Coordinates of C-alpha atoms in Angstrom, one line a residue:
Chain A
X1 CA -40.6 -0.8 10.7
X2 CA -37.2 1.0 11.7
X3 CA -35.7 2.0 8.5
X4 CA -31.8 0.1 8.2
X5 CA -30.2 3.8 7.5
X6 CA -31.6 7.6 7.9
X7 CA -30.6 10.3 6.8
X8 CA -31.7 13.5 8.4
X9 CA -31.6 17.3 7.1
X10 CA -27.7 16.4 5.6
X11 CA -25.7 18.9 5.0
X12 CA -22.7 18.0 3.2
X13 CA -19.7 18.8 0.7
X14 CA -15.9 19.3 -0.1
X15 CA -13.7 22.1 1.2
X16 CA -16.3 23.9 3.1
X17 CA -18.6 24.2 -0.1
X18 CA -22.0 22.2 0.0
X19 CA -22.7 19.8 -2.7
X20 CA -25.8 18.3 -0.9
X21 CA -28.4 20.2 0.9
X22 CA -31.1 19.3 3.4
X23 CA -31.4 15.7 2.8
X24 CA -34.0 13.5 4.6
X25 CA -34.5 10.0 3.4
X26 CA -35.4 6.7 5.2
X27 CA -34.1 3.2 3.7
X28 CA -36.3 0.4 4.3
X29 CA -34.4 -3.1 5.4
X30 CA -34.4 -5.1 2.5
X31 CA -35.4 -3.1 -0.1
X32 CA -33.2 -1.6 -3.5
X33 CA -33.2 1.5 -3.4
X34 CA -31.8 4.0 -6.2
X35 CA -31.0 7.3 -6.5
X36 CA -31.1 9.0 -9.9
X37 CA -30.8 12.3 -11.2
X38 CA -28.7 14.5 -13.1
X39 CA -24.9 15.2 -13.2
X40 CA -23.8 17.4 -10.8
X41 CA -26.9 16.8 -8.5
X42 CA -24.8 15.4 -5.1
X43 CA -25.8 11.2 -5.8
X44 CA -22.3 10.0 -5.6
X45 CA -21.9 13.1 -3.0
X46 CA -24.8 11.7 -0.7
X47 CA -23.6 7.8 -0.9
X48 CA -19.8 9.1 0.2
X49 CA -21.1 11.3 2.8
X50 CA -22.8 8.3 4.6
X51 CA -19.6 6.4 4.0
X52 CA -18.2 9.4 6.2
X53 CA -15.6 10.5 3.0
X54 CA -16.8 13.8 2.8
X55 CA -17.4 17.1 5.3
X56 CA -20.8 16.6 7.2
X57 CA -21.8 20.6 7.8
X58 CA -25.5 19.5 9.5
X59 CA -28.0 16.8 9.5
X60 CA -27.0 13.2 10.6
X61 CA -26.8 9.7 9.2
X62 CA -28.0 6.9 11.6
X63 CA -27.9 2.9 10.6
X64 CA -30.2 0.6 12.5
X65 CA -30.9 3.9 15.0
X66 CA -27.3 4.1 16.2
X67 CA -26.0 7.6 14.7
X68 CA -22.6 6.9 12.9
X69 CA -22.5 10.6 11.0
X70 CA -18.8 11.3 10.5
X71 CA -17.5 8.1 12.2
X72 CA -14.4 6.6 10.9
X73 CA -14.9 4.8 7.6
X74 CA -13.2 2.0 8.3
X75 CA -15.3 1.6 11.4
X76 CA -18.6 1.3 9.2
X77 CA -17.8 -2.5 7.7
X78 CA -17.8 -4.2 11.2
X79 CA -21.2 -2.5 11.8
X80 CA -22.4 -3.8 9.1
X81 CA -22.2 -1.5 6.3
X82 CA -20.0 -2.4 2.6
X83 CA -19.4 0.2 0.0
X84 CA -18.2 -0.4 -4.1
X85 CA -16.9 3.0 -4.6
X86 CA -17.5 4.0 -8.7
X87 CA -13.9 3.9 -9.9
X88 CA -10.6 2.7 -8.1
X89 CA -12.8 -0.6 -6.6
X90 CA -10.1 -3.2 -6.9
X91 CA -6.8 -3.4 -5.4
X92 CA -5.2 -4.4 -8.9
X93 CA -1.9 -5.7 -7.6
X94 CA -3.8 -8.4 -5.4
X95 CA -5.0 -11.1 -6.8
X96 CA -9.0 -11.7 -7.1
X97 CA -8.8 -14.3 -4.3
X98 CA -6.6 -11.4 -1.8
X99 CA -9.4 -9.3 -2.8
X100 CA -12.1 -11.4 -1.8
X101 CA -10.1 -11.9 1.3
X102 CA -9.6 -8.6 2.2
X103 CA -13.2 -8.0 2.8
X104 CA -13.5 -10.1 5.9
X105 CA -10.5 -8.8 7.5
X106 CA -12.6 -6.1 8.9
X107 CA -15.8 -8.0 9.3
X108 CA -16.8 -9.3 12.5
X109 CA -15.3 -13.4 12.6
X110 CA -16.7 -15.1 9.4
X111 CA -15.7 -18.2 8.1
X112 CA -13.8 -17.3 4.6
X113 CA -13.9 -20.3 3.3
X114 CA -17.9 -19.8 3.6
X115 CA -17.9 -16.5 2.4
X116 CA -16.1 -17.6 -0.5
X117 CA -18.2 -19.9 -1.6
X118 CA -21.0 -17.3 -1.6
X119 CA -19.6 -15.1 -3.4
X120 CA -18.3 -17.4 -6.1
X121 CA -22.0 -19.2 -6.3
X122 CA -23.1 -15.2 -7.1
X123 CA -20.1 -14.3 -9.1
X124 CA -19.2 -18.0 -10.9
X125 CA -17.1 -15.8 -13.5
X126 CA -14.0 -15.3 -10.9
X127 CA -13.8 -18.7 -9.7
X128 CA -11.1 -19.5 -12.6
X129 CA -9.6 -16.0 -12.2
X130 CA -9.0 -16.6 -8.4
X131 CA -5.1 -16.5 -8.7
X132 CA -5.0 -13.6 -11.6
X133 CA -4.2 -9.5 -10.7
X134 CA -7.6 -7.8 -10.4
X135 CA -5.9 -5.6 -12.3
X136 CA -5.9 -7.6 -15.5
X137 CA -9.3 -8.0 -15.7
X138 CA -12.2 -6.4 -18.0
X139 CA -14.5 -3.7 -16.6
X140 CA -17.2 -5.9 -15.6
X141 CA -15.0 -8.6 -13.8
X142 CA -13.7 -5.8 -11.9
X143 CA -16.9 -5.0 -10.5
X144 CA -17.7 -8.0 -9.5
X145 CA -14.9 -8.2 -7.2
X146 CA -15.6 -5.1 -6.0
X147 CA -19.1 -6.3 -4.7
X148 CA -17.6 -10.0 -4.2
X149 CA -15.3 -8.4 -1.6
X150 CA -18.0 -5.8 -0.3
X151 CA -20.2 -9.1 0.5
X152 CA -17.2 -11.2 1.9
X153 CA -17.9 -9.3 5.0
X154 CA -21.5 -10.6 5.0
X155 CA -23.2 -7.2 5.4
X156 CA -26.6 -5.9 6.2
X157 CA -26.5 -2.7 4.0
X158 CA -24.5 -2.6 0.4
X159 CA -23.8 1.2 -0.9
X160 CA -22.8 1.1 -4.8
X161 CA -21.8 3.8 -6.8
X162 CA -23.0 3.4 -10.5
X163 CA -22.2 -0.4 -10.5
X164 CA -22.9 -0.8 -14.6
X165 CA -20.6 2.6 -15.3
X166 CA -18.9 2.2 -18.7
X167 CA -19.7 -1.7 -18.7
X168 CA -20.9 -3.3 -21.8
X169 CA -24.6 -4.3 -22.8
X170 CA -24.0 -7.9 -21.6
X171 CA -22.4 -7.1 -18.4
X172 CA -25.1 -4.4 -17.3
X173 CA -28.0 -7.1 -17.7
X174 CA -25.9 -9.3 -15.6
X175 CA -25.3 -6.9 -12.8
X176 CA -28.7 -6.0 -12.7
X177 CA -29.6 -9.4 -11.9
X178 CA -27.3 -10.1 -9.8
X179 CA -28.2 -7.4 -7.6
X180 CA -31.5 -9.0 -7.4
X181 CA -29.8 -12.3 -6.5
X182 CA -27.7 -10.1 -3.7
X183 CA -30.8 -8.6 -2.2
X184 CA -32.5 -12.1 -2.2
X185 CA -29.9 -13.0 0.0
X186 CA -31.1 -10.1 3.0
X187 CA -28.7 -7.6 1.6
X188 CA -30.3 -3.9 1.4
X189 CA -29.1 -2.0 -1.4
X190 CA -28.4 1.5 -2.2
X191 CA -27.1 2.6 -5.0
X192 CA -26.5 5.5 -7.2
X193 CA -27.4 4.8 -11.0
X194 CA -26.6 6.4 -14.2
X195 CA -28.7 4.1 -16.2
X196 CA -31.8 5.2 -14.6
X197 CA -34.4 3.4 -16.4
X198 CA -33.1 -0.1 -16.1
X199 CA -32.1 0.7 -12.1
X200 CA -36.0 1.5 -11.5
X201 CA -37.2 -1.5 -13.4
X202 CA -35.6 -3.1 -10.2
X203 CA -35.8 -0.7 -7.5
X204 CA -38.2 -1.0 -4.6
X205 CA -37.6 2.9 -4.3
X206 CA -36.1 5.5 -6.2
X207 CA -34.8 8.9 -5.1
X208 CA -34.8 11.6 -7.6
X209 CA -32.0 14.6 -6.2
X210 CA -31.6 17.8 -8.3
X211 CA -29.0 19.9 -7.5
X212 CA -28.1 18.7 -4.2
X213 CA -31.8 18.6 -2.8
X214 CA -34.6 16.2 -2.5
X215 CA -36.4 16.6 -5.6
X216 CA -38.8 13.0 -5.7
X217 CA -39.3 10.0 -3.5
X218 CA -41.8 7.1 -4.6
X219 CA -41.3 3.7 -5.6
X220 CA -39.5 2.1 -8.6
X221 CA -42.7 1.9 -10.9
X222 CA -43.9 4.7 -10.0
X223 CA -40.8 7.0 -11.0
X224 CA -40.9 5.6 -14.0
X225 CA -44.4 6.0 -15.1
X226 CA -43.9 10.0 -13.2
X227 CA -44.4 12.1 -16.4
X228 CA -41.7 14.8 -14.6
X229 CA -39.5 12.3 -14.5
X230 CA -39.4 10.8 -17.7
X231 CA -39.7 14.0 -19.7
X232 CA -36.5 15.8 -17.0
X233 CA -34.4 12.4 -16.3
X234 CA -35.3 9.1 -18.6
X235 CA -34.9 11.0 -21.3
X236 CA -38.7 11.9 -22.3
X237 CA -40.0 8.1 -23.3
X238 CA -41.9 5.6 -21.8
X239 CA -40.3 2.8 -19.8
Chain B
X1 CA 44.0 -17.8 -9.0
X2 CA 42.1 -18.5 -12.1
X3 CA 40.6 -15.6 -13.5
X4 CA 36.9 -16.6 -12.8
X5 CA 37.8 -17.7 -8.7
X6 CA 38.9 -13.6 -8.7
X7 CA 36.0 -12.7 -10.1
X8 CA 33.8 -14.2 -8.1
X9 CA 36.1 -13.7 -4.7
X10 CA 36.8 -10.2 -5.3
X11 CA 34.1 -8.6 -7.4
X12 CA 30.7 -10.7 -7.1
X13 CA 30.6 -12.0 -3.7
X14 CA 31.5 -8.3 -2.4
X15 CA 29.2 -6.6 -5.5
X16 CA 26.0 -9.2 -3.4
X17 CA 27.5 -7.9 -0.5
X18 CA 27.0 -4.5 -0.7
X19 CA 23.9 -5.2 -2.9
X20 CA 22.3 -6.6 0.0
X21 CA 22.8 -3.8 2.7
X22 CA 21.5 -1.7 -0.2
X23 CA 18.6 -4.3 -1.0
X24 CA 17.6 -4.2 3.1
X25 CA 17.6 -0.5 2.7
X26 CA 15.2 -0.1 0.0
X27 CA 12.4 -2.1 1.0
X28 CA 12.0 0.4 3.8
X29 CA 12.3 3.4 1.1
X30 CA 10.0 1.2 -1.3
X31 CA 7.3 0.4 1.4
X32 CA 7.1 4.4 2.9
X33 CA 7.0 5.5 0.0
X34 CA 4.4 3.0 -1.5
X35 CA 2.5 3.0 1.4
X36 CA 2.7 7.3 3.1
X37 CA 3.5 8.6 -0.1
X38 CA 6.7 10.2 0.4
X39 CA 10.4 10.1 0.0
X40 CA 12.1 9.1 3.6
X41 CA 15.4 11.0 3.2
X42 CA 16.4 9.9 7.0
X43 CA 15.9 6.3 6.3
X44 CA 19.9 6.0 5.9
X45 CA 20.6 7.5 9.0
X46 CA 17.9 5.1 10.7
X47 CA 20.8 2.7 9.6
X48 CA 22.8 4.8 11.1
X49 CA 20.6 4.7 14.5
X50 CA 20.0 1.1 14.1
X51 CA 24.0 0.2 13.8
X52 CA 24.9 2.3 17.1
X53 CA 22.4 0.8 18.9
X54 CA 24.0 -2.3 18.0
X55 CA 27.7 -1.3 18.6
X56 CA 26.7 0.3 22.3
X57 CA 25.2 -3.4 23.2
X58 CA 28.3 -5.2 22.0
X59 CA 30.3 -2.9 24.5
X60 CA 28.2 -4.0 27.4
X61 CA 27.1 -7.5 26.6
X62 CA 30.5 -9.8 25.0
X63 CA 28.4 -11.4 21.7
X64 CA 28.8 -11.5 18.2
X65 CA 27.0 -8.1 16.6
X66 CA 24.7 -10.2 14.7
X67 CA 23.5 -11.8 18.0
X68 CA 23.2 -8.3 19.5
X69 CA 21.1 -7.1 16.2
X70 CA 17.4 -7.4 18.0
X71 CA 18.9 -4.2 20.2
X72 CA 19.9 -2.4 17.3
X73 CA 16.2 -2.8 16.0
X74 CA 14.5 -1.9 19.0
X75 CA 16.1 1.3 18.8
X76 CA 16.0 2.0 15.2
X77 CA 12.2 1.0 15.7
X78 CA 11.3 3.3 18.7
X79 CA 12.6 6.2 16.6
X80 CA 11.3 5.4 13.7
X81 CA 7.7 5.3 15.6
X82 CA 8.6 8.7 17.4
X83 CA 9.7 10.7 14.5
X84 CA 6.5 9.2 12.9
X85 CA 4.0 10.5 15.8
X86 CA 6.0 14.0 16.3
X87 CA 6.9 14.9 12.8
X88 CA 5.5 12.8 9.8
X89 CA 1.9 12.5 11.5
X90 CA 1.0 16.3 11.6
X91 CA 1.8 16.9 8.2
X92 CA 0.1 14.0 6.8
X93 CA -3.1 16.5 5.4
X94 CA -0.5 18.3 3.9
X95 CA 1.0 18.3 0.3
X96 CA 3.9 15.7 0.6
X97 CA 6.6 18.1 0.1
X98 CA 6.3 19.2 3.7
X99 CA 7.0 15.8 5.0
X100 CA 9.8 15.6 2.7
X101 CA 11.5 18.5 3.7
X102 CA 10.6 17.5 7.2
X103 CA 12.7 14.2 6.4
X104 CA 15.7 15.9 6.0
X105 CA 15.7 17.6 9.1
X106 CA 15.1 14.6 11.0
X107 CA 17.7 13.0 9.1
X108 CA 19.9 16.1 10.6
X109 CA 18.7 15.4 13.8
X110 CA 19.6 11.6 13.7
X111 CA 23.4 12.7 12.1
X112 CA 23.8 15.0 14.8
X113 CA 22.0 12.8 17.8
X114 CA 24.9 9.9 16.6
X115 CA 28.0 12.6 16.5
X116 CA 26.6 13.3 19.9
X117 CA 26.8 10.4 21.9
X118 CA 28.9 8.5 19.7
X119 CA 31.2 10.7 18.6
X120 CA 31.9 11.6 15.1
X121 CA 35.1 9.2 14.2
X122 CA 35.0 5.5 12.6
X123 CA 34.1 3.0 15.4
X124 CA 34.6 -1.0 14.7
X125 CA 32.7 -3.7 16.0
X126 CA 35.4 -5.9 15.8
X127 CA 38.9 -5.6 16.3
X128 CA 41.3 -7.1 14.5
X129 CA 41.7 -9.3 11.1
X130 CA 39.4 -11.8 10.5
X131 CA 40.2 -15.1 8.4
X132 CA 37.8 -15.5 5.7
X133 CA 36.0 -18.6 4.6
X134 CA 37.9 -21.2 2.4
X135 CA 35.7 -23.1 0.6
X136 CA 36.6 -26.1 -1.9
X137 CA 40.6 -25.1 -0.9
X138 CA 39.3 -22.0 -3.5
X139 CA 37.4 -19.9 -3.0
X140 CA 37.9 -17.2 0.0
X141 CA 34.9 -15.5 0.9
X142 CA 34.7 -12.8 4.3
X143 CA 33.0 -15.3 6.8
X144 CA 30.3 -11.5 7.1
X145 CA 30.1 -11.1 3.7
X146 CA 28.5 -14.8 3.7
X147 CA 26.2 -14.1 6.9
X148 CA 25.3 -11.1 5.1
X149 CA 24.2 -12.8 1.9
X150 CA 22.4 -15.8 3.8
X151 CA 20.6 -13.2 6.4
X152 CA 19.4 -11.2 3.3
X153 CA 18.2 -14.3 1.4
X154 CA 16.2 -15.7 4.6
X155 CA 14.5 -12.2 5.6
X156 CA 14.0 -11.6 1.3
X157 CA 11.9 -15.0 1.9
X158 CA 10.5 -14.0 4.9
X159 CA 9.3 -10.7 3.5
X160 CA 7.6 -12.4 0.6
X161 CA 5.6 -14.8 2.8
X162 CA 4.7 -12.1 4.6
X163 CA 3.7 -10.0 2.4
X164 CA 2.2 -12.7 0.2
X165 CA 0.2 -14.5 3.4
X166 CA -0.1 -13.0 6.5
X167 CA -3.1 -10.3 6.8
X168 CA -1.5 -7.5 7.5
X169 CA 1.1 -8.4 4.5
X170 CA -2.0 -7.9 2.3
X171 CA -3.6 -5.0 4.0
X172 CA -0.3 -3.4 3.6
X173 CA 0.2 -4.1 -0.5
X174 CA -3.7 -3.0 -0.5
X175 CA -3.4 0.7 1.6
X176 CA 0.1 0.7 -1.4
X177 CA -2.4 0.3 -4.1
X178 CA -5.9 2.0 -3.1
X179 CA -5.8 3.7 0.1
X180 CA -8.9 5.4 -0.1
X181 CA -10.4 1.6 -1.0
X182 CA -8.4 0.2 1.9
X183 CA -10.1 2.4 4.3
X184 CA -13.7 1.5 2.2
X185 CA -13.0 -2.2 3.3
X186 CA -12.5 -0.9 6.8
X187 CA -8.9 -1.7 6.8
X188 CA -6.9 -0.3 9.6
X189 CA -4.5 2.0 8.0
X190 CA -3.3 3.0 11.8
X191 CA -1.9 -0.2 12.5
X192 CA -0.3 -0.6 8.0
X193 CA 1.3 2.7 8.8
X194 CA 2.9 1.2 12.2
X195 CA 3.9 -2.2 10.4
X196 CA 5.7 -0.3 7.6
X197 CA 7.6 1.7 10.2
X198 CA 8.5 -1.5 12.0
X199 CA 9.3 -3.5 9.1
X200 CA 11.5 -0.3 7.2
X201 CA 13.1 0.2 10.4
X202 CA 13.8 -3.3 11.0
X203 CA 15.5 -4.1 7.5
X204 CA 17.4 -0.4 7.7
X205 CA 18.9 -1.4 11.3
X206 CA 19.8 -4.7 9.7
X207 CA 21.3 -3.3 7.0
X208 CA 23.3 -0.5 9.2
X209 CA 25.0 -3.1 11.3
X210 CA 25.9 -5.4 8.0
X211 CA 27.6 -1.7 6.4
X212 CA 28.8 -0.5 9.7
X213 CA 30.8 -4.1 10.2
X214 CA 31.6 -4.2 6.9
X215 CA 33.7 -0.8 7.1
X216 CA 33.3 0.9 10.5
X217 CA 30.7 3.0 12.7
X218 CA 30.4 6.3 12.1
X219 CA 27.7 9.2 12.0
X220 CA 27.6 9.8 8.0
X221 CA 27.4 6.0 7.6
X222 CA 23.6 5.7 6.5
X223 CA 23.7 8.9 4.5
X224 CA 26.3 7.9 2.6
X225 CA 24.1 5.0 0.9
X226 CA 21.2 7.0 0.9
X227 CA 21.3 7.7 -3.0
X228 CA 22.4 4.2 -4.3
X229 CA 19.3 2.7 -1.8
X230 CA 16.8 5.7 -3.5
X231 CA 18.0 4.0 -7.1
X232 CA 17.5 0.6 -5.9
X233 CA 14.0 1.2 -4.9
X234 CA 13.3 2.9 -8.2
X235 CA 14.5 0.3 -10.0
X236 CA 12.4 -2.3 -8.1
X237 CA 9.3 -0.1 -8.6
X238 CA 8.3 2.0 -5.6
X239 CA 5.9 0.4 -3.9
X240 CA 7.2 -3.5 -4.6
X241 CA 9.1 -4.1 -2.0
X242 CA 10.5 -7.5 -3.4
X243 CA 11.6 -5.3 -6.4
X244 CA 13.7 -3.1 -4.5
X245 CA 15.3 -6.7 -3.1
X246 CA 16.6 -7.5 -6.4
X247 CA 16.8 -3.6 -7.0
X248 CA 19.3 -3.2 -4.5
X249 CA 21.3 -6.8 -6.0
X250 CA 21.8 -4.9 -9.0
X251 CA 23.0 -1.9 -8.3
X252 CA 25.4 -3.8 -5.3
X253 CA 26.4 -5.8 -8.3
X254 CA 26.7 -3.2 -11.1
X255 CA 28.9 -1.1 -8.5
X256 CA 31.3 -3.6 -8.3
X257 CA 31.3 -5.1 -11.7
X258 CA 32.2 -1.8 -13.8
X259 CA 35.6 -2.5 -11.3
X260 CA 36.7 -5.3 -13.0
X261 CA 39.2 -5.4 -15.7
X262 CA 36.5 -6.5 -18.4
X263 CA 39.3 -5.4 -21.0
X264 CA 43.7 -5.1 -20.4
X265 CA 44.7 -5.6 -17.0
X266 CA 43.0 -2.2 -15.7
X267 CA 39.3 -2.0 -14.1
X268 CA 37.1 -1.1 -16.7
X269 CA 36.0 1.8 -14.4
X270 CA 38.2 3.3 -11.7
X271 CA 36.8 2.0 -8.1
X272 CA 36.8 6.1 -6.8
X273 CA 34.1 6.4 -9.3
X274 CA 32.0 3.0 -8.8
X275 CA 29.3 5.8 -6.5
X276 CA 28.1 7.3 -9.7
X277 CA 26.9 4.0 -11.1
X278 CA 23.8 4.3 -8.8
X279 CA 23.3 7.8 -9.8
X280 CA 23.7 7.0 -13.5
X281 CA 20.9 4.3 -13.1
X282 CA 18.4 6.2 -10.9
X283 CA 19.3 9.4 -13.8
X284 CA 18.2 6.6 -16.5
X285 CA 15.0 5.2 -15.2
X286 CA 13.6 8.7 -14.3
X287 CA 14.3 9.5 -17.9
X288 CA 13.5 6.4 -19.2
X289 CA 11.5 3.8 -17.1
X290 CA 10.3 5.5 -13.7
X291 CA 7.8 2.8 -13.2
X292 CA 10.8 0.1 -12.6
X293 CA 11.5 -2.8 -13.5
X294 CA 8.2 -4.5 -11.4
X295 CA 5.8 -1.7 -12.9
X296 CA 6.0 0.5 -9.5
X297 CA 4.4 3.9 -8.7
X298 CA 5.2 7.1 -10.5
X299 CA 7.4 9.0 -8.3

């Protein structure tokens, strides 16, 4: 089956330095897919770079075999493609409803009123908080706008960048399944994970990068019973 | 006349007055800034553009000014747009200071564009004296000074539905608060940049031909109300431009009001020193609140 995104021999940094080297991975349609690994190894580096918001050097990125390396970013969300940057995911002075709205404004036509309901059937938290500045809310409310307006724009292929960073217990358990809800729904997933072992527990595949290379593909399960993997990057234990 | 019919005929309705040219001003300041991330020194002498281009119709066509104002627009529009593409745009990679500086020269290039083909001395729009408005056999107000105040009100509304509804209102208040995000949600940050230019230049033309009719036409016109307009859209909060609405009322008002003899027969403040007010208040809330009064941006 054609993978939804490739990414071929990617090259890619800041200010002419490379942070990621060589990169070749295939994402399956439908699948979760996360990539783990220590700080400083390129995963929020690799996730920006196919959300053209770094300097591509080589390689290319290509979604659903059309190459988009290096186009516009704002060009990627009528293809298709929706991104939850880490921090800085809300527009805090809207309110959660302009939020939510925002993310169709790009989107090829959808009906809002539809995509609203979606969202609020995944996210029932924010349906009271619809008239309130993102900016008031708690850490995990925040993220869920921030994926409720990446999936206002219905898309194929959701990129997240450490979705359960600095949230609480509660909040992680609930993203987590959540994201299992959101893939349910045809969405592919990407995303970059600091809480590694949890993230595999639901990962179709996991990507293990080391210092801006390629250091282990396999599936979910499979990373997480890797000896290498549990003694360098879940912390020696069994999952 | 009873003491609070000269108040209001003499110090507030002229302190709105003036509050509202500055008000109109500001919101273009307010949105650059919130929205390109620099100061616009030559935003006054877009005014200044906008007011000519106004005075230059009413020679050829016989209307009231205010009829004539889309003209004015136009042109304070079209150069807003060019000096964006020629100047602002190249530097936009840049650190801001370039674009800053780059501000001031087009802001000499505007100054010296109007002594060109206008000619450096005071120009009026209308000859002559013109009665003011009685109303309730009490108070007189200037029939402009009215006009001004209703026009301000009605675009201040307009603005906020805009802003508040329309799509591009929201993209707009969205590229002011995350415009790496913005661009993320595949926002077109193009088209914000062109709607802020259009909307700043619009209000600044505006608010030229209200000063320029006011007092008269002449090249230093817009410059001259560059600093109190700078202190109204820090006091709104850069960035809100409905704060730099009330802002600008405020300073208009506070301008005027230190005037008035609040004590004795004397104004409390001599009128040749009613400028520094605005300075004293932009001096303040750097020191003291830069954010504004509506929580604004950091400058």
């Amino acid at each position: 089956m054609t993978p939804i995104l490739s990414v071929k021999n990617l090259t890619a940094g800041y200010g002419g330095a490379s942070v990621i080297e060589n990169i070749g991975l295939d994402f399956a349609k439908n699948e979760i897919a996360v990539i783990i690994g220590p700080n400083g190894a390129g995963k929020s580096t690799l996730l920006k770079t196919i959300f053209a918001l770094t300097e591509t050097s080589n390689g290319s990125v290509e979604f659903n075999g059309q190459d988009i390396t290096g186009l516009q970013t704002s060009l990627l969300v009528p293809l298709g493609i929706s991104a939850v940057p880490q921090s800085h995911n809300v527009f805090p002075t809207l309110t959660v409803e302009e939020n939510l709205d925002i993310g169709t404004y790009a989107a090829p036509p959808v009906n809002m009123m539809a995509a609203r309901d979606k969202v609020l059937t995944l996210f029932p938290d924010l349906a009271d908080k619809m008239n309130q500045p993102a900016g008031e809310l708690s850490g995990g409310q925040r993220q869920m706008v921030a994926m409720g307006r990446a999936l206002m724009s219905d898309p194929s292929l959701l990129l997240l960048d450490e979705p359960t960073a600095g949230l609480s217990p509660v909040y992680l358990e609930k993203i987590f399944d959540l994201l299992i809800d959101i893939q349910k729904s045809g969405v592919t997933i990407i995303m970059v994970e600091q809480n590694a072992k949890q993230a595999l527990r639901i990962a179709d595949q996991g990507h293990v990068l080391v210092n801006g290379q390629l250091f282990k593909s396999n599936a979910g399960n499979a990373l997480l019973a890797d000896d290498e993997v549990r003694r360098l990057f879940l912390g020696g234990v069994a999952a | 006349m009873s003491d609070v019919v000269f108040f209001i005929n003499l110090y507030l309705i002229p302190g709105l007055t003036i509050g509202a040219i500055y008000a109109l001003g500001a919101v273009g300041i307010s949105m650059i800034f919130g929205i390109l991330r620099f100061a616009h020194f030559a935003h006054g002498d877009l005014m200044t553009i906008g007011g000519y281009g106004v005075l230059t119709a009413v020679w050829f066509i016989p209307l009231h000014p205010l009829l004539l104002l889309p003209v004015g627009i136009a042109l304070a529009i079209c150069a807003a747009l060019a000096v964006d593409r020629f100047f602002y745009q190249p530097l936009r990679q840049l650190p801001t200071i370039y674009t800053v500086i780059s501000s001031f020269g087009v802001a000499l290039i505007f100054r010296s564009l109007a002594q060109l083909f206008w000619s450096s001395g005071n120009q009026v729009f209308i000859p002559g004296v013109r009665p003011p408005l009685v109303l309730f056999d009490t108070f007189r107000i200037s029939t402009l000074h009215a006009q001004v105040i209703i026009l301000t009100v009605l675009i201040a509304l307009a603005l906020h539905l805009f802003l508040s509804r329309s799509q591009m209102g929201r993209s707009m208040r969205a590229v002011s608060d995350e415009p790496e995000l913005a661009a993320i949600a595949g926002l077109d940050t193009a088209k914000v940049v062109r709607w802020t230019w259009i909307i700043g230049a619009s209000l600044a033309a505006t608010a030229g031909v209200f000063a320029g009719m006011d007092t008269s036409m002449h090249p230093n016109l817009g410059w001259n109300l560059l600093l109190p307009m700078f202190a109204a859209a820090i006091l709104g909060g850069i960035g809100k431009p409905m704060g730099a609405i009330v802002g600008g009322l405020i300073i208009g008002l506070a301008e005027e009001l230190v005037t008035y003899p609040w004590i004795g027969t004397e104004p409390f403040i001599s009128p040749s020193y009613k400028s520094a007010i605005a300075f004293l208040f932009m001096v303040g809330l750097l020191i003291f609140r830069p954010q504004g009064l509506f929580k604004g941006r950091l400058l």
